[in-house]
């Protein structure tokens, strides 16, 4: 679990580092520009991180499934080699997904307006600047991204369906403990997949909402993920209680 969490934290750090520094500097100056190469790099790294995180969340759901449904075989099934394989699969999927989109967008002719109505470069916004009919291309890109997102989401639903059936057949104490271990992961899944599916799969585009959701999944969600998992971790809860009691005790002595 901690191996997968460490990789999730790294991906979140990657995702927020791609867009946040440029976004902050643009807030502080009037000339908000980015080079074509910089724009393409943002798109590439964002989609590598997003595609990888989707698969990584599926791997974490699989880990929860093995913990709850096959606890006696956990150490055999979730070996270090299996965990490394799952992480490599997530990175490979993210890279292939990003390159499939970059191969298309790099060949587009750009002319006319070069203004992107958002805080950072993203595929649907860049496609609108191309000197070609963008509707069909936009649909193709959304299908590409939507296929990854929807496939991962369906796998997550299947995993948690098995977990739910297993939990319902166990005792109340066991069910409560099992659901408690899944709460943090379900929260992270909803926070990540909700905005992604709305932006790339939802047919209606609402500019202000797309901007908010883009900032949400690229800045706010990576910030919330460590907090969510920390507050659901027993060791961290005990450490926070010890710190609180120590702080209150030292404050009382002074």
XYZ file of C-alpha atoms in Angstrom:
254
model
C 0.000 0.000 0.000
C 2.744 2.471 0.946
C 4.692 1.674 -2.221
C 1.649 2.573 -4.328
C 0.922 5.644 -2.179
C 4.488 6.857 -2.682
C 4.059 6.587 -6.444
C 0.704 8.372 -6.264
C 2.356 11.220 -4.345
C 5.107 11.432 -6.961
C 2.559 11.596 -9.808
C 0.573 14.286 -7.963
C 3.755 16.291 -7.434
C 4.572 15.910 -11.134
C 1.071 16.985 -12.213
C 0.961 20.104 -10.051
C 4.560 21.054 -10.917
C 3.808 21.081 -14.646
C 1.108 23.764 -14.482
C 1.201 25.589 -11.134
C 4.520 27.539 -11.409
C 3.583 29.013 -14.815
C 0.069 29.761 -13.573
C 1.402 31.677 -10.549
C 3.864 33.716 -12.628
C 1.079 34.634 -15.072
C -1.004 35.979 -12.184
C 1.879 38.294 -11.256
C 2.570 39.826 -14.678
C 0.635 41.365 -17.524
C 2.412 39.596 -20.400
C 0.986 36.090 -20.103
C 2.797 34.182 -22.855
C 4.133 30.683 -23.370
C 6.239 29.324 -26.223
C 4.876 26.677 -28.579
C 7.420 24.181 -27.259
C 6.459 25.055 -23.670
C 2.771 24.592 -24.502
C 3.429 21.187 -26.092
C 5.508 20.134 -23.069
C 2.666 21.085 -20.727
C 0.218 18.974 -22.728
C 2.630 16.018 -22.884
C 3.536 15.975 -19.182
C -0.045 16.623 -17.993
C -1.419 13.739 -20.046
C 1.414 11.390 -19.011
C 0.660 12.188 -15.367
C -3.125 11.945 -15.744
C -3.052 8.714 -17.732
C -0.574 7.207 -15.282
C -2.587 8.270 -12.240
C -5.773 6.716 -13.626
C -4.094 3.315 -13.971
C -2.370 3.753 -10.610
C -5.728 4.338 -8.911
C -6.973 1.109 -10.508
C -3.886 -0.682 -9.132
C -4.652 0.707 -5.664
C -8.252 -0.515 -5.972
C -6.902 -3.946 -6.927
C -4.730 -3.812 -3.813
C -7.844 -3.103 -1.693
C -9.640 -5.987 -3.415
C -6.850 -8.442 -2.539
C -6.661 -7.143 1.048
C -10.392 -7.617 1.665
C -11.371 -10.496 -0.620
C -8.191 -12.645 -0.497
C -6.346 -11.653 2.686
C -4.554 -15.005 3.147
C -2.989 -14.745 -0.320
C -2.128 -11.042 -0.072
C 1.639 -11.392 0.418
C 1.849 -13.771 -2.551
C -0.391 -11.831 -4.939
C 0.855 -8.328 -4.076
C 4.543 -9.110 -4.141
C 7.123 -6.396 -4.785
C 7.510 -7.603 -8.368
C 3.749 -7.328 -8.920
C 3.699 -3.801 -7.435
C 6.607 -2.691 -9.626
C 4.828 -4.200 -12.645
C 1.639 -2.280 -11.849
C 3.541 0.998 -11.490
C 5.436 0.426 -14.754
C 2.115 -0.344 -16.456
C 0.666 2.925 -15.205
C 3.612 4.961 -16.515
C 3.610 3.104 -19.835
C -0.123 3.691 -20.283
C 0.254 7.385 -19.488
C 3.155 7.768 -21.931
C 1.401 5.900 -24.784
C -1.800 7.881 -24.187
C 0.064 11.212 -24.228
C 2.105 10.361 -27.334
C -1.008 9.243 -29.226
C -2.401 12.746 -28.759
C 0.872 14.611 -29.290
C 1.463 12.825 -32.621
C -1.767 14.333 -33.939
C -1.531 17.840 -32.489
C 2.109 18.372 -33.586
C 1.058 17.946 -37.236
C -1.724 20.550 -37.110
C -1.296 23.886 -38.923
C -1.782 26.847 -36.559
C -2.758 30.321 -37.721
C -4.873 33.310 -36.687
C -5.562 33.727 -32.982
C -2.994 32.232 -30.620
C -4.812 33.004 -27.397
C -5.816 30.111 -25.137
C -8.790 30.824 -22.889
C -7.476 28.976 -19.853
C -4.733 28.975 -17.214
C -2.545 26.408 -19.020
C -2.334 24.532 -22.321
C -4.696 21.609 -22.766
C -5.544 19.517 -25.791
C -9.134 20.712 -26.542
C -8.081 24.370 -26.301
C -5.034 23.986 -28.566
C -7.049 22.095 -31.187
C -9.413 25.092 -31.472
C -6.467 27.225 -32.670
C -5.740 24.945 -35.642
C -6.564 26.087 -39.187
C -8.668 22.987 -39.833
C -12.158 21.825 -38.999
C -11.716 20.963 -35.340
C -15.049 19.315 -34.485
C -14.162 15.824 -35.728
C -10.625 16.097 -34.351
C -11.981 17.256 -30.995
C -14.301 14.238 -30.894
C -11.382 11.924 -31.752
C -9.212 13.360 -28.953
C -12.081 13.122 -26.467
C -12.666 9.497 -27.454
C -8.966 8.775 -26.917
C -8.936 10.371 -23.460
C -12.427 9.154 -22.602
C -11.503 5.562 -23.474
C -8.713 5.573 -20.882
C -10.809 7.351 -18.243
C -13.975 5.283 -18.724
C -12.061 1.965 -18.914
C -10.232 2.720 -15.660
C -13.473 3.878 -14.038
C -15.267 0.656 -15.041
C -12.392 -1.424 -13.623
C -12.676 0.561 -10.388
C -16.415 -0.126 -10.227
C -15.837 -3.839 -10.803
C -13.200 -3.939 -8.060
C -15.421 -2.177 -5.532
C -18.436 -4.283 -6.512
C -16.495 -7.420 -5.520
C -15.383 -5.679 -2.327
C -18.962 -4.674 -1.503
C -20.295 -8.219 -1.971
C -17.494 -9.602 0.209
C -18.130 -6.999 2.895
C -21.878 -7.710 2.966
C -21.165 -11.385 3.665
C -18.849 -10.639 6.608
C -19.600 -9.531 10.155
C -20.528 -5.947 11.020
C -17.134 -5.313 12.611
C -15.294 -6.669 9.597
C -17.539 -4.750 7.199
C -16.982 -1.498 9.060
C -13.208 -1.992 9.071
C -13.139 -2.929 5.382
C -15.210 0.069 4.322
C -13.053 2.326 6.489
C -9.918 1.267 4.571
C -11.624 2.062 1.258
C -13.037 5.490 2.164
C -9.865 7.459 1.406
C -9.344 5.758 -1.953
C -12.972 6.243 -3.019
C -12.745 9.945 -2.118
C -9.578 10.369 -4.202
C -11.143 8.495 -7.143
C -14.227 10.739 -7.143
C -12.124 13.925 -6.881
C -9.884 12.840 -9.775
C -12.256 11.121 -12.196
C -15.176 13.540 -11.740
C -13.495 16.589 -13.354
C -11.665 14.488 -15.981
C -14.796 12.745 -17.225
C -16.732 16.024 -17.251
C -14.049 17.876 -19.264
C -13.168 15.157 -21.784
C -16.308 13.032 -22.061
C -19.188 15.446 -21.400
C -20.418 16.735 -24.808
C -21.348 20.251 -23.606
C -18.483 22.681 -22.989
C -18.951 25.409 -20.359
C -15.883 27.675 -20.381
C -15.878 28.935 -16.795
C -16.652 25.468 -15.428
C -13.947 23.839 -17.576
C -11.438 26.378 -16.213
C -12.429 25.654 -12.631
C -12.291 21.872 -13.104
C -8.929 22.094 -14.915
C -7.425 23.973 -11.957
C -9.198 21.610 -9.541
C -7.710 18.374 -10.883
C -4.264 19.828 -11.631
C -3.731 21.871 -8.443
C -6.319 21.211 -5.745
C -6.665 17.423 -6.085
C -2.894 16.755 -5.815
C -2.921 18.955 -2.709
C -5.878 17.119 -1.160
C -4.684 13.547 -1.828
C -1.907 13.466 0.815
C -4.253 15.107 3.329
C -7.006 12.560 2.691
C -4.715 9.545 3.074
C -2.955 11.076 6.084
C -6.187 11.645 7.998
C -7.316 8.057 7.285
C -4.025 6.531 8.472
C -4.004 5.197 12.047
C -0.292 5.845 12.582
C -0.670 9.449 11.427
C -3.721 9.923 13.654
C -1.758 8.690 16.667
C 1.184 10.931 15.758
C -1.101 13.965 15.458
C -2.681 13.174 18.829
C 0.749 12.883 20.441
C 1.813 16.168 18.864
C -1.393 17.849 20.045
C -0.991 16.577 23.611
C 2.695 17.565 23.620
C 1.902 21.017 22.236
C -0.948 21.589 24.707
C 1.249 20.333 27.564
C 4.181 22.598 26.688
C 1.810 25.526 26.227
C 0.264 24.858 29.663
C 3.716 24.755 31.295
C 4.666 28.128 29.833
